[in-house]
């Protein structure tokens, strides 16, 4: 039985021709940013991928199909949609079976990309272990997906609202290579520094692509997590954003926000507390990740 994939003609043609393709998630559209910034950012990211020499494939679930590459009208419809499911491994099949609309998290986008034959995926930040996870066990499925699905994920690290030391300790336990680009420290999403030393440093798209191909030759399961620091001019220093995140988390706890509602609640509140700087930084880092992902995809096609 084949998966219910619907490839945009541009994506389908590129894949058959062996041209570089970059997968893009859709949760940033439905849960990460308000309208119209969400659709504007999605278009900017797609344009950035194209400018860097690859074909973008934004992924979402619509009308019982995994859409790999969205037409303009579909992108706009998704940006304005209400009651969109935020999909991970656990509920991807249910969304498809019921005909609901769903946006894809890192985990679901990796699954869809793998099904479509796309090796590289650009996102903002991955999910991970939430603060207090030692009691709540609130840990994103993204981490286990990275351990089992062979896609190279380009991010700015894990979202800074998370417990970063626990997140990267779990990735080490799961055998996921965590690669910092051009520096010896893992970035912390809005900030270039996290205080955590990177287990692996690579300085070029070609090196990252070579490592991806070598994992395939060795038969190793899982992907690579590439942590690309936000451009210096766009970052919010770690000490500054940490104070904001602590205040946002305290508010979420006081209001009883839990489960999948936590991340969008915190991101909205952090946007308010930083007077919109967090959103500007988010857009900058996503564009930077798209450029790097396109370069990696190009390097992979050269083998």
PDB file of C-alpha atoms in Angstrom:
ATOM      1  CA  UNK A   1       0.000   0.000   0.000  1.00  0.00           C
ATOM      2  CA  UNK A   2       1.418   3.368  -0.975  1.00  0.00           C
ATOM      3  CA  UNK A   3       1.362   6.451   1.222  1.00  0.00           C
ATOM      4  CA  UNK A   4      -1.202   9.167   0.346  1.00  0.00           C
ATOM      5  CA  UNK A   5       1.320  11.633  -1.061  1.00  0.00           C
ATOM      6  CA  UNK A   6       0.443  14.514  -3.373  1.00  0.00           C
ATOM      7  CA  UNK A   7       3.611  16.051  -4.794  1.00  0.00           C
ATOM      8  CA  UNK A   8       3.485  19.516  -6.310  1.00  0.00           C
ATOM      9  CA  UNK A   9       4.504  19.219  -9.996  1.00  0.00           C
ATOM     10  CA  UNK A  10       7.634  21.355  -9.422  1.00  0.00           C
ATOM     11  CA  UNK A  11       8.748  19.088  -6.565  1.00  0.00           C
ATOM     12  CA  UNK A  12       7.920  15.903  -8.448  1.00  0.00           C
ATOM     13  CA  UNK A  13       9.879  17.045 -11.487  1.00  0.00           C
ATOM     14  CA  UNK A  14      12.891  18.071  -9.385  1.00  0.00           C
ATOM     15  CA  UNK A  15      13.013  14.750  -7.548  1.00  0.00           C
ATOM     16  CA  UNK A  16      12.792  12.719 -10.749  1.00  0.00           C
ATOM     17  CA  UNK A  17      15.554  14.845 -12.296  1.00  0.00           C
ATOM     18  CA  UNK A  18      17.832  14.426  -9.278  1.00  0.00           C
ATOM     19  CA  UNK A  19      17.734  18.139  -8.485  1.00  0.00           C
ATOM     20  CA  UNK A  20      18.121  19.482  -4.919  1.00  0.00           C
ATOM     21  CA  UNK A  21      14.906  19.746  -2.885  1.00  0.00           C
ATOM     22  CA  UNK A  22      14.447  21.106   0.642  1.00  0.00           C
ATOM     23  CA  UNK A  23      11.487  20.097   2.810  1.00  0.00           C
ATOM     24  CA  UNK A  24       9.844  22.815   4.911  1.00  0.00           C
ATOM     25  CA  UNK A  25       7.451  22.380   7.830  1.00  0.00           C
ATOM     26  CA  UNK A  26       4.061  24.048   8.118  1.00  0.00           C
ATOM     27  CA  UNK A  27       3.623  24.401  11.892  1.00  0.00           C
ATOM     28  CA  UNK A  28       5.427  27.746  11.682  1.00  0.00           C
ATOM     29  CA  UNK A  29       2.529  28.868   9.452  1.00  0.00           C
ATOM     30  CA  UNK A  30      -0.356  27.656  11.618  1.00  0.00           C
ATOM     31  CA  UNK A  31       1.044  27.783  15.143  1.00  0.00           C
ATOM     32  CA  UNK A  32       4.309  29.739  15.041  1.00  0.00           C
ATOM     33  CA  UNK A  33       3.356  33.187  13.772  1.00  0.00           C
ATOM     34  CA  UNK A  34       0.261  35.381  13.418  1.00  0.00           C
ATOM     35  CA  UNK A  35      -1.320  36.241  10.063  1.00  0.00           C
ATOM     36  CA  UNK A  36      -0.087  37.774   7.766  1.00  0.00           C
ATOM     37  CA  UNK A  37       3.495  37.320   9.036  1.00  0.00           C
ATOM     38  CA  UNK A  38       3.037  33.540   8.805  1.00  0.00           C
ATOM     39  CA  UNK A  39       2.302  33.422   5.083  1.00  0.00           C
ATOM     40  CA  UNK A  40       4.817  36.198   4.326  1.00  0.00           C
ATOM     41  CA  UNK A  41       7.530  34.247   6.129  1.00  0.00           C
ATOM     42  CA  UNK A  42       6.570  31.009   4.375  1.00  0.00           C
ATOM     43  CA  UNK A  43       6.895  32.727   0.997  1.00  0.00           C
ATOM     44  CA  UNK A  44      10.201  34.324   2.007  1.00  0.00           C
ATOM     45  CA  UNK A  45      11.602  30.955   3.090  1.00  0.00           C
ATOM     46  CA  UNK A  46      10.546  29.314  -0.167  1.00  0.00           C
ATOM     47  CA  UNK A  47      12.113  32.199  -2.120  1.00  0.00           C
ATOM     48  CA  UNK A  48      15.329  31.840  -0.095  1.00  0.00           C
ATOM     49  CA  UNK A  49      15.544  28.141  -0.938  1.00  0.00           C
ATOM     50  CA  UNK A  50      15.060  28.906  -4.629  1.00  0.00           C
ATOM     51  CA  UNK A  51      17.633  31.709  -4.571  1.00  0.00           C
ATOM     52  CA  UNK A  52      20.126  29.264  -3.056  1.00  0.00           C
ATOM     53  CA  UNK A  53      19.627  26.790  -5.891  1.00  0.00           C
ATOM     54  CA  UNK A  54      17.078  24.279  -4.606  1.00  0.00           C
ATOM     55  CA  UNK A  55      13.343  23.591  -4.876  1.00  0.00           C
ATOM     56  CA  UNK A  56      11.229  24.205  -1.739  1.00  0.00           C
ATOM     57  CA  UNK A  57       8.652  21.646  -0.607  1.00  0.00           C
ATOM     58  CA  UNK A  58       6.408  22.971   2.147  1.00  0.00           C
ATOM     59  CA  UNK A  59       4.551  20.027   3.690  1.00  0.00           C
ATOM     60  CA  UNK A  60       1.046  19.898   5.189  1.00  0.00           C
ATOM     61  CA  UNK A  61      -1.923  17.529   5.387  1.00  0.00           C
ATOM     62  CA  UNK A  62      -4.986  18.684   3.451  1.00  0.00           C
ATOM     63  CA  UNK A  63      -8.035  16.709   2.288  1.00  0.00           C
ATOM     64  CA  UNK A  64      -6.628  13.305   3.173  1.00  0.00           C
ATOM     65  CA  UNK A  65      -3.278  13.763   1.424  1.00  0.00           C
ATOM     66  CA  UNK A  66       0.237  14.700   2.491  1.00  0.00           C
ATOM     67  CA  UNK A  67       0.878  17.738   0.319  1.00  0.00           C
ATOM     68  CA  UNK A  68       4.576  17.921  -0.522  1.00  0.00           C
ATOM     69  CA  UNK A  69       4.910  21.402  -1.962  1.00  0.00           C
ATOM     70  CA  UNK A  70       2.009  23.842  -1.705  1.00  0.00           C
ATOM     71  CA  UNK A  71       0.523  26.015  -4.430  1.00  0.00           C
ATOM     72  CA  UNK A  72       0.010  29.707  -3.610  1.00  0.00           C
ATOM     73  CA  UNK A  73      -3.704  29.216  -2.967  1.00  0.00           C
ATOM     74  CA  UNK A  74      -3.031  26.248  -0.648  1.00  0.00           C
ATOM     75  CA  UNK A  75      -0.438  28.217   1.302  1.00  0.00           C
ATOM     76  CA  UNK A  76      -2.857  31.106   1.803  1.00  0.00           C
ATOM     77  CA  UNK A  77      -5.681  28.757   2.808  1.00  0.00           C
ATOM     78  CA  UNK A  78      -3.473  27.048   5.379  1.00  0.00           C
ATOM     79  CA  UNK A  79      -2.328  30.397   6.804  1.00  0.00           C
ATOM     80  CA  UNK A  80      -5.943  31.436   7.390  1.00  0.00           C
ATOM     81  CA  UNK A  81      -7.286  28.049   8.508  1.00  0.00           C
ATOM     82  CA  UNK A  82      -8.714  27.513  11.977  1.00  0.00           C
ATOM     83  CA  UNK A  83      -8.673  24.353  14.105  1.00  0.00           C
ATOM     84  CA  UNK A  84      -5.614  22.985  12.315  1.00  0.00           C
ATOM     85  CA  UNK A  85      -4.146  19.863  13.889  1.00  0.00           C
ATOM     86  CA  UNK A  86      -0.499  20.139  14.948  1.00  0.00           C
ATOM     87  CA  UNK A  87       0.800  16.835  13.682  1.00  0.00           C
ATOM     88  CA  UNK A  88       3.524  14.590  15.000  1.00  0.00           C
ATOM     89  CA  UNK A  89       4.137  10.856  14.542  1.00  0.00           C
ATOM     90  CA  UNK A  90       1.243   9.875  16.829  1.00  0.00           C
ATOM     91  CA  UNK A  91      -1.583  11.674  15.014  1.00  0.00           C
ATOM     92  CA  UNK A  92      -0.398  11.966  11.396  1.00  0.00           C
ATOM     93  CA  UNK A  93      -2.334   8.871  10.297  1.00  0.00           C
ATOM     94  CA  UNK A  94      -5.517   9.919  12.114  1.00  0.00           C
ATOM     95  CA  UNK A  95      -5.472  13.340  10.439  1.00  0.00           C
ATOM     96  CA  UNK A  96      -5.116  11.713   7.025  1.00  0.00           C
ATOM     97  CA  UNK A  97      -7.790   9.103   7.704  1.00  0.00           C
ATOM     98  CA  UNK A  98     -10.358  11.654   8.898  1.00  0.00           C
ATOM     99  CA  UNK A  99      -9.688  14.228   6.190  1.00  0.00           C
ATOM    100  CA  UNK A 100      -8.750  16.928   8.683  1.00  0.00           C
ATOM    101  CA  UNK A 101      -6.289  19.735   8.008  1.00  0.00           C
ATOM    102  CA  UNK A 102      -2.934  19.423   9.730  1.00  0.00           C
ATOM    103  CA  UNK A 103       0.373  21.229   9.873  1.00  0.00           C
ATOM    104  CA  UNK A 104       3.539  19.217  10.322  1.00  0.00           C
ATOM    105  CA  UNK A 105       5.967  19.464  13.218  1.00  0.00           C
ATOM    106  CA  UNK A 106       9.610  18.462  12.830  1.00  0.00           C
ATOM    107  CA  UNK A 107       8.764  14.789  13.385  1.00  0.00           C
ATOM    108  CA  UNK A 108       5.871  14.679  10.913  1.00  0.00           C
ATOM    109  CA  UNK A 109       7.793  16.677   8.312  1.00  0.00           C
ATOM    110  CA  UNK A 110      10.698  14.234   8.572  1.00  0.00           C
ATOM    111  CA  UNK A 111       8.338  11.299   8.015  1.00  0.00           C
ATOM    112  CA  UNK A 112       6.751  12.960   4.987  1.00  0.00           C
ATOM    113  CA  UNK A 113      10.092  14.041   3.551  1.00  0.00           C
ATOM    114  CA  UNK A 114      11.445  10.516   3.838  1.00  0.00           C
ATOM    115  CA  UNK A 115       8.348   9.098   2.111  1.00  0.00           C
ATOM    116  CA  UNK A 116       8.798  11.592  -0.727  1.00  0.00           C
ATOM    117  CA  UNK A 117      12.535  10.938  -1.075  1.00  0.00           C
ATOM    118  CA  UNK A 118      13.694  14.332   0.257  1.00  0.00           C
ATOM    119  CA  UNK A 119      16.908  14.166   2.304  1.00  0.00           C
ATOM    120  CA  UNK A 120      17.163  17.690   3.732  1.00  0.00           C
ATOM    121  CA  UNK A 121      14.700  19.663   5.843  1.00  0.00           C
ATOM    122  CA  UNK A 122      14.983  23.257   7.067  1.00  0.00           C
ATOM    123  CA  UNK A 123      13.141  24.437  10.168  1.00  0.00           C
ATOM    124  CA  UNK A 124      13.463  27.060  12.898  1.00  0.00           C
ATOM    125  CA  UNK A 125      14.134  24.981  15.997  1.00  0.00           C
ATOM    126  CA  UNK A 126      13.414  21.408  17.025  1.00  0.00           C
ATOM    127  CA  UNK A 127      11.316  20.321  19.993  1.00  0.00           C
ATOM    128  CA  UNK A 128      12.937  18.602  22.939  1.00  0.00           C
ATOM    129  CA  UNK A 129      12.759  18.093  26.681  1.00  0.00           C
ATOM    130  CA  UNK A 130      10.600  20.728  28.356  1.00  0.00           C
ATOM    131  CA  UNK A 131      11.763  22.286  31.577  1.00  0.00           C
ATOM    132  CA  UNK A 132      10.652  20.021  34.405  1.00  0.00           C
ATOM    133  CA  UNK A 133      10.648  16.994  32.076  1.00  0.00           C
ATOM    134  CA  UNK A 134      12.165  14.879  34.856  1.00  0.00           C
ATOM    135  CA  UNK A 135       8.726  15.056  36.508  1.00  0.00           C
ATOM    136  CA  UNK A 136       6.338  15.687  33.616  1.00  0.00           C
ATOM    137  CA  UNK A 137       8.081  13.475  31.017  1.00  0.00           C
ATOM    138  CA  UNK A 138       7.115  16.173  28.489  1.00  0.00           C
ATOM    139  CA  UNK A 139       9.583  15.339  25.725  1.00  0.00           C
ATOM    140  CA  UNK A 140       9.011  16.029  22.043  1.00  0.00           C
ATOM    141  CA  UNK A 141       8.706  13.164  19.592  1.00  0.00           C
ATOM    142  CA  UNK A 142      11.168  15.123  17.414  1.00  0.00           C
ATOM    143  CA  UNK A 143      14.069  13.576  19.327  1.00  0.00           C
ATOM    144  CA  UNK A 144      13.071   9.978  18.631  1.00  0.00           C
ATOM    145  CA  UNK A 145      12.258  10.865  15.021  1.00  0.00           C
ATOM    146  CA  UNK A 146      15.795  12.153  14.573  1.00  0.00           C
ATOM    147  CA  UNK A 147      17.015   8.783  15.880  1.00  0.00           C
ATOM    148  CA  UNK A 148      15.074   6.743  13.330  1.00  0.00           C
ATOM    149  CA  UNK A 149      14.330   8.766  10.182  1.00  0.00           C
ATOM    150  CA  UNK A 150      17.214   9.444   7.796  1.00  0.00           C
ATOM    151  CA  UNK A 151      16.732  13.145   7.081  1.00  0.00           C
ATOM    152  CA  UNK A 152      19.270  15.896   7.763  1.00  0.00           C
ATOM    153  CA  UNK A 153      17.472  18.613   9.740  1.00  0.00           C
ATOM    154  CA  UNK A 154      18.846  22.164   9.623  1.00  0.00           C
ATOM    155  CA  UNK A 155      17.795  24.224  12.641  1.00  0.00           C
ATOM    156  CA  UNK A 156      19.000  26.984  14.941  1.00  0.00           C
ATOM    157  CA  UNK A 157      19.174  24.382  17.704  1.00  0.00           C
ATOM    158  CA  UNK A 158      16.334  23.453  20.030  1.00  0.00           C
ATOM    159  CA  UNK A 159      13.760  26.086  20.939  1.00  0.00           C
ATOM    160  CA  UNK A 160      15.144  28.147  23.834  1.00  0.00           C
ATOM    161  CA  UNK A 161      11.967  27.632  25.875  1.00  0.00           C
ATOM    162  CA  UNK A 162      13.160  24.055  26.442  1.00  0.00           C
ATOM    163  CA  UNK A 163      15.639  22.456  28.821  1.00  0.00           C
ATOM    164  CA  UNK A 164      18.607  22.535  26.457  1.00  0.00           C
ATOM    165  CA  UNK A 165      21.072  20.400  28.475  1.00  0.00           C
ATOM    166  CA  UNK A 166      18.499  17.594  28.848  1.00  0.00           C
ATOM    167  CA  UNK A 167      17.503  17.858  25.183  1.00  0.00           C
ATOM    168  CA  UNK A 168      21.034  17.416  23.903  1.00  0.00           C
ATOM    169  CA  UNK A 169      21.826  14.728  26.477  1.00  0.00           C
ATOM    170  CA  UNK A 170      18.849  12.759  25.164  1.00  0.00           C
ATOM    171  CA  UNK A 171      20.022  13.221  21.579  1.00  0.00           C
ATOM    172  CA  UNK A 172      23.429  11.850  22.548  1.00  0.00           C
ATOM    173  CA  UNK A 173      21.788   8.835  24.193  1.00  0.00           C
ATOM    174  CA  UNK A 174      19.706   8.242  21.059  1.00  0.00           C
ATOM    175  CA  UNK A 175      22.803   8.351  18.866  1.00  0.00           C
ATOM    176  CA  UNK A 176      21.812  11.460  16.919  1.00  0.00           C
ATOM    177  CA  UNK A 177      24.767  13.443  15.565  1.00  0.00           C
ATOM    178  CA  UNK A 178      24.472  17.081  16.673  1.00  0.00           C
ATOM    179  CA  UNK A 179      26.518  19.292  14.368  1.00  0.00           C
ATOM    180  CA  UNK A 180      27.302  22.932  15.075  1.00  0.00           C
ATOM    181  CA  UNK A 181      28.107  24.992  11.991  1.00  0.00           C
ATOM    182  CA  UNK A 182      31.126  27.267  12.138  1.00  0.00           C
ATOM    183  CA  UNK A 183      31.439  27.397  15.931  1.00  0.00           C
ATOM    184  CA  UNK A 184      32.272  25.154  18.874  1.00  0.00           C
ATOM    185  CA  UNK A 185      29.083  25.850  20.832  1.00  0.00           C
ATOM    186  CA  UNK A 186      25.534  24.714  20.151  1.00  0.00           C
ATOM    187  CA  UNK A 187      23.345  27.742  19.362  1.00  0.00           C
ATOM    188  CA  UNK A 188      20.211  28.418  21.407  1.00  0.00           C
ATOM    189  CA  UNK A 189      17.639  29.428  18.784  1.00  0.00           C
ATOM    190  CA  UNK A 190      17.295  33.220  19.311  1.00  0.00           C
ATOM    191  CA  UNK A 191      20.889  33.328  20.615  1.00  0.00           C
ATOM    192  CA  UNK A 192      24.156  32.253  19.024  1.00  0.00           C
ATOM    193  CA  UNK A 193      25.474  30.810  22.289  1.00  0.00           C
ATOM    194  CA  UNK A 194      23.976  28.304  24.723  1.00  0.00           C
ATOM    195  CA  UNK A 195      26.878  27.509  27.036  1.00  0.00           C
ATOM    196  CA  UNK A 196      26.835  23.927  25.686  1.00  0.00           C
ATOM    197  CA  UNK A 197      29.836  22.626  23.782  1.00  0.00           C
ATOM    198  CA  UNK A 198      28.974  21.085  20.432  1.00  0.00           C
ATOM    199  CA  UNK A 199      29.840  17.375  20.134  1.00  0.00           C
ATOM    200  CA  UNK A 200      30.610  17.863  16.416  1.00  0.00           C
ATOM    201  CA  UNK A 201      31.668  20.940  14.480  1.00  0.00           C
ATOM    202  CA  UNK A 202      31.548  21.118  10.683  1.00  0.00           C
ATOM    203  CA  UNK A 203      32.147  24.271   8.706  1.00  0.00           C
ATOM    204  CA  UNK A 204      30.692  23.592   5.267  1.00  0.00           C
ATOM    205  CA  UNK A 205      27.613  22.219   3.520  1.00  0.00           C
ATOM    206  CA  UNK A 206      29.859  19.767   1.668  1.00  0.00           C
ATOM    207  CA  UNK A 207      31.102  18.215   4.928  1.00  0.00           C
ATOM    208  CA  UNK A 208      27.558  17.887   6.251  1.00  0.00           C
ATOM    209  CA  UNK A 209      26.395  16.272   2.996  1.00  0.00           C
ATOM    210  CA  UNK A 210      29.332  13.850   3.074  1.00  0.00           C
ATOM    211  CA  UNK A 211      28.430  12.804   6.629  1.00  0.00           C
ATOM    212  CA  UNK A 212      24.802  12.233   5.557  1.00  0.00           C
ATOM    213  CA  UNK A 213      25.928   9.998   2.688  1.00  0.00           C
ATOM    214  CA  UNK A 214      28.371   8.100   4.889  1.00  0.00           C
ATOM    215  CA  UNK A 215      25.614   7.306   7.399  1.00  0.00           C
ATOM    216  CA  UNK A 216      23.630   5.778   4.535  1.00  0.00           C
ATOM    217  CA  UNK A 217      26.644   3.718   3.430  1.00  0.00           C
ATOM    218  CA  UNK A 218      27.035   2.423   6.980  1.00  0.00           C
ATOM    219  CA  UNK A 219      23.339   1.546   7.224  1.00  0.00           C
ATOM    220  CA  UNK A 220      22.886   3.729  10.291  1.00  0.00           C
ATOM    221  CA  UNK A 221      19.278   4.637  11.090  1.00  0.00           C
ATOM    222  CA  UNK A 222      18.231   8.174  11.857  1.00  0.00           C
ATOM    223  CA  UNK A 223      19.187  11.604  10.652  1.00  0.00           C
ATOM    224  CA  UNK A 224      21.522  14.433  11.533  1.00  0.00           C
ATOM    225  CA  UNK A 225      20.702  17.549  13.509  1.00  0.00           C
ATOM    226  CA  UNK A 226      22.505  20.561  12.089  1.00  0.00           C
ATOM    227  CA  UNK A 227      22.517  23.542  14.476  1.00  0.00           C
ATOM    228  CA  UNK A 228      23.102  26.735  12.520  1.00  0.00           C
ATOM    229  CA  UNK A 229      23.601  29.903  14.629  1.00  0.00           C
ATOM    230  CA  UNK A 230      21.230  32.801  13.988  1.00  0.00           C
ATOM    231  CA  UNK A 231      22.886  35.679  12.069  1.00  0.00           C
ATOM    232  CA  UNK A 232      24.703  37.902  14.575  1.00  0.00           C
ATOM    233  CA  UNK A 233      22.782  41.034  13.655  1.00  0.00           C
ATOM    234  CA  UNK A 234      19.443  39.342  14.422  1.00  0.00           C
ATOM    235  CA  UNK A 235      20.183  37.549  17.684  1.00  0.00           C
ATOM    236  CA  UNK A 236      18.783  38.267  21.134  1.00  0.00           C
ATOM    237  CA  UNK A 237      21.613  37.660  23.657  1.00  0.00           C
ATOM    238  CA  UNK A 238      21.158  34.597  25.842  1.00  0.00           C
ATOM    239  CA  UNK A 239      21.059  36.441  29.180  1.00  0.00           C
ATOM    240  CA  UNK A 240      18.319  38.753  27.904  1.00  0.00           C
ATOM    241  CA  UNK A 241      16.085  36.085  26.394  1.00  0.00           C
ATOM    242  CA  UNK A 242      16.524  33.721  29.351  1.00  0.00           C
ATOM    243  CA  UNK A 243      14.845  36.244  31.663  1.00  0.00           C
ATOM    244  CA  UNK A 244      11.955  36.623  29.221  1.00  0.00           C
ATOM    245  CA  UNK A 245      11.548  32.846  28.820  1.00  0.00           C
ATOM    246  CA  UNK A 246      11.510  32.338  32.604  1.00  0.00           C
ATOM    247  CA  UNK A 247       8.726  34.898  32.957  1.00  0.00           C
ATOM    248  CA  UNK A 248       6.724  33.308  30.124  1.00  0.00           C
ATOM    249  CA  UNK A 249       7.063  29.811  31.588  1.00  0.00           C
ATOM    250  CA  UNK A 250       5.919  31.036  35.005  1.00  0.00           C
ATOM    251  CA  UNK A 251       2.844  32.567  33.384  1.00  0.00           C
ATOM    252  CA  UNK A 252       2.050  29.356  31.502  1.00  0.00           C
ATOM    253  CA  UNK A 253       2.312  27.315  34.690  1.00  0.00           C
ATOM    254  CA  UNK A 254       0.100  29.749  36.585  1.00  0.00           C
ATOM    255  CA  UNK A 255      -2.561  29.475  33.870  1.00  0.00           C
ATOM    256  CA  UNK A 256      -2.348  25.676  33.629  1.00  0.00           C
ATOM    257  CA  UNK A 257      -1.233  25.606  29.989  1.00  0.00           C
ATOM    258  CA  UNK A 258      -0.065  22.098  29.101  1.00  0.00           C
ATOM    259  CA  UNK A 259       0.807  19.593  26.356  1.00  0.00           C
ATOM    260  CA  UNK A 260       0.791  20.830  22.734  1.00  0.00           C
ATOM    261  CA  UNK A 261      -0.625  24.208  23.799  1.00  0.00           C
ATOM    262  CA  UNK A 262       2.560  25.111  25.694  1.00  0.00           C
ATOM    263  CA  UNK A 263       4.846  26.025  22.798  1.00  0.00           C
ATOM    264  CA  UNK A 264       2.449  28.342  20.886  1.00  0.00           C
ATOM    265  CA  UNK A 265       1.405  29.990  24.180  1.00  0.00           C
ATOM    266  CA  UNK A 266       5.006  30.673  25.157  1.00  0.00           C
ATOM    267  CA  UNK A 267       5.982  31.941  21.708  1.00  0.00           C
ATOM    268  CA  UNK A 268       3.026  34.365  21.677  1.00  0.00           C
ATOM    269  CA  UNK A 269       3.876  35.674  25.141  1.00  0.00           C
ATOM    270  CA  UNK A 270       7.589  36.002  24.338  1.00  0.00           C
ATOM    271  CA  UNK A 271       6.618  37.987  21.236  1.00  0.00           C
ATOM    272  CA  UNK A 272       4.725  40.431  23.470  1.00  0.00           C
ATOM    273  CA  UNK A 273       7.462  40.608  26.104  1.00  0.00           C
ATOM    274  CA  UNK A 274      10.156  41.370  23.511  1.00  0.00           C
ATOM    275  CA  UNK A 275       8.027  43.892  21.581  1.00  0.00           C
ATOM    276  CA  UNK A 276       8.162  41.676  18.520  1.00  0.00           C
ATOM    277  CA  UNK A 277      11.933  41.147  18.490  1.00  0.00           C
ATOM    278  CA  UNK A 278      11.510  37.398  18.938  1.00  0.00           C
ATOM    279  CA  UNK A 279       9.449  37.180  15.761  1.00  0.00           C
ATOM    280  CA  UNK A 280      12.006  39.206  13.775  1.00  0.00           C
ATOM    281  CA  UNK A 281      14.756  36.916  15.075  1.00  0.00           C
ATOM    282  CA  UNK A 282      12.699  33.847  14.247  1.00  0.00           C
ATOM    283  CA  UNK A 283      12.252  34.992  10.661  1.00  0.00           C
ATOM    284  CA  UNK A 284      15.968  35.723  10.301  1.00  0.00           C
ATOM    285  CA  UNK A 285      17.069  32.344  11.593  1.00  0.00           C
ATOM    286  CA  UNK A 286      14.577  30.427   9.447  1.00  0.00           C
ATOM    287  CA  UNK A 287      15.839  32.201   6.326  1.00  0.00           C
ATOM    288  CA  UNK A 288      19.440  31.460   7.307  1.00  0.00           C
ATOM    289  CA  UNK A 289      18.580  27.795   7.843  1.00  0.00           C
ATOM    290  CA  UNK A 290      16.843  27.641   4.458  1.00  0.00           C
ATOM    291  CA  UNK A 291      19.984  28.920   2.731  1.00  0.00           C
ATOM    292  CA  UNK A 292      22.188  26.362   4.447  1.00  0.00           C
ATOM    293  CA  UNK A 293      19.736  23.526   3.788  1.00  0.00           C
ATOM    294  CA  UNK A 294      19.681  24.399   0.086  1.00  0.00           C
ATOM    295  CA  UNK A 295      23.482  24.301   0.011  1.00  0.00           C
ATOM    296  CA  UNK A 296      23.485  20.874   1.673  1.00  0.00           C
ATOM    297  CA  UNK A 297      20.844  19.598  -0.773  1.00  0.00           C
ATOM    298  CA  UNK A 298      22.949  20.834  -3.686  1.00  0.00           C
ATOM    299  CA  UNK A 299      26.026  19.096  -2.273  1.00  0.00           C
ATOM    300  CA  UNK A 300      24.073  15.848  -1.891  1.00  0.00           C
ATOM    301  CA  UNK A 301      23.078  15.863  -5.565  1.00  0.00           C
ATOM    302  CA  UNK A 302      26.767  16.054  -6.476  1.00  0.00           C
ATOM    303  CA  UNK A 303      27.351  12.957  -4.356  1.00  0.00           C
TER     304      UNK A 303
END
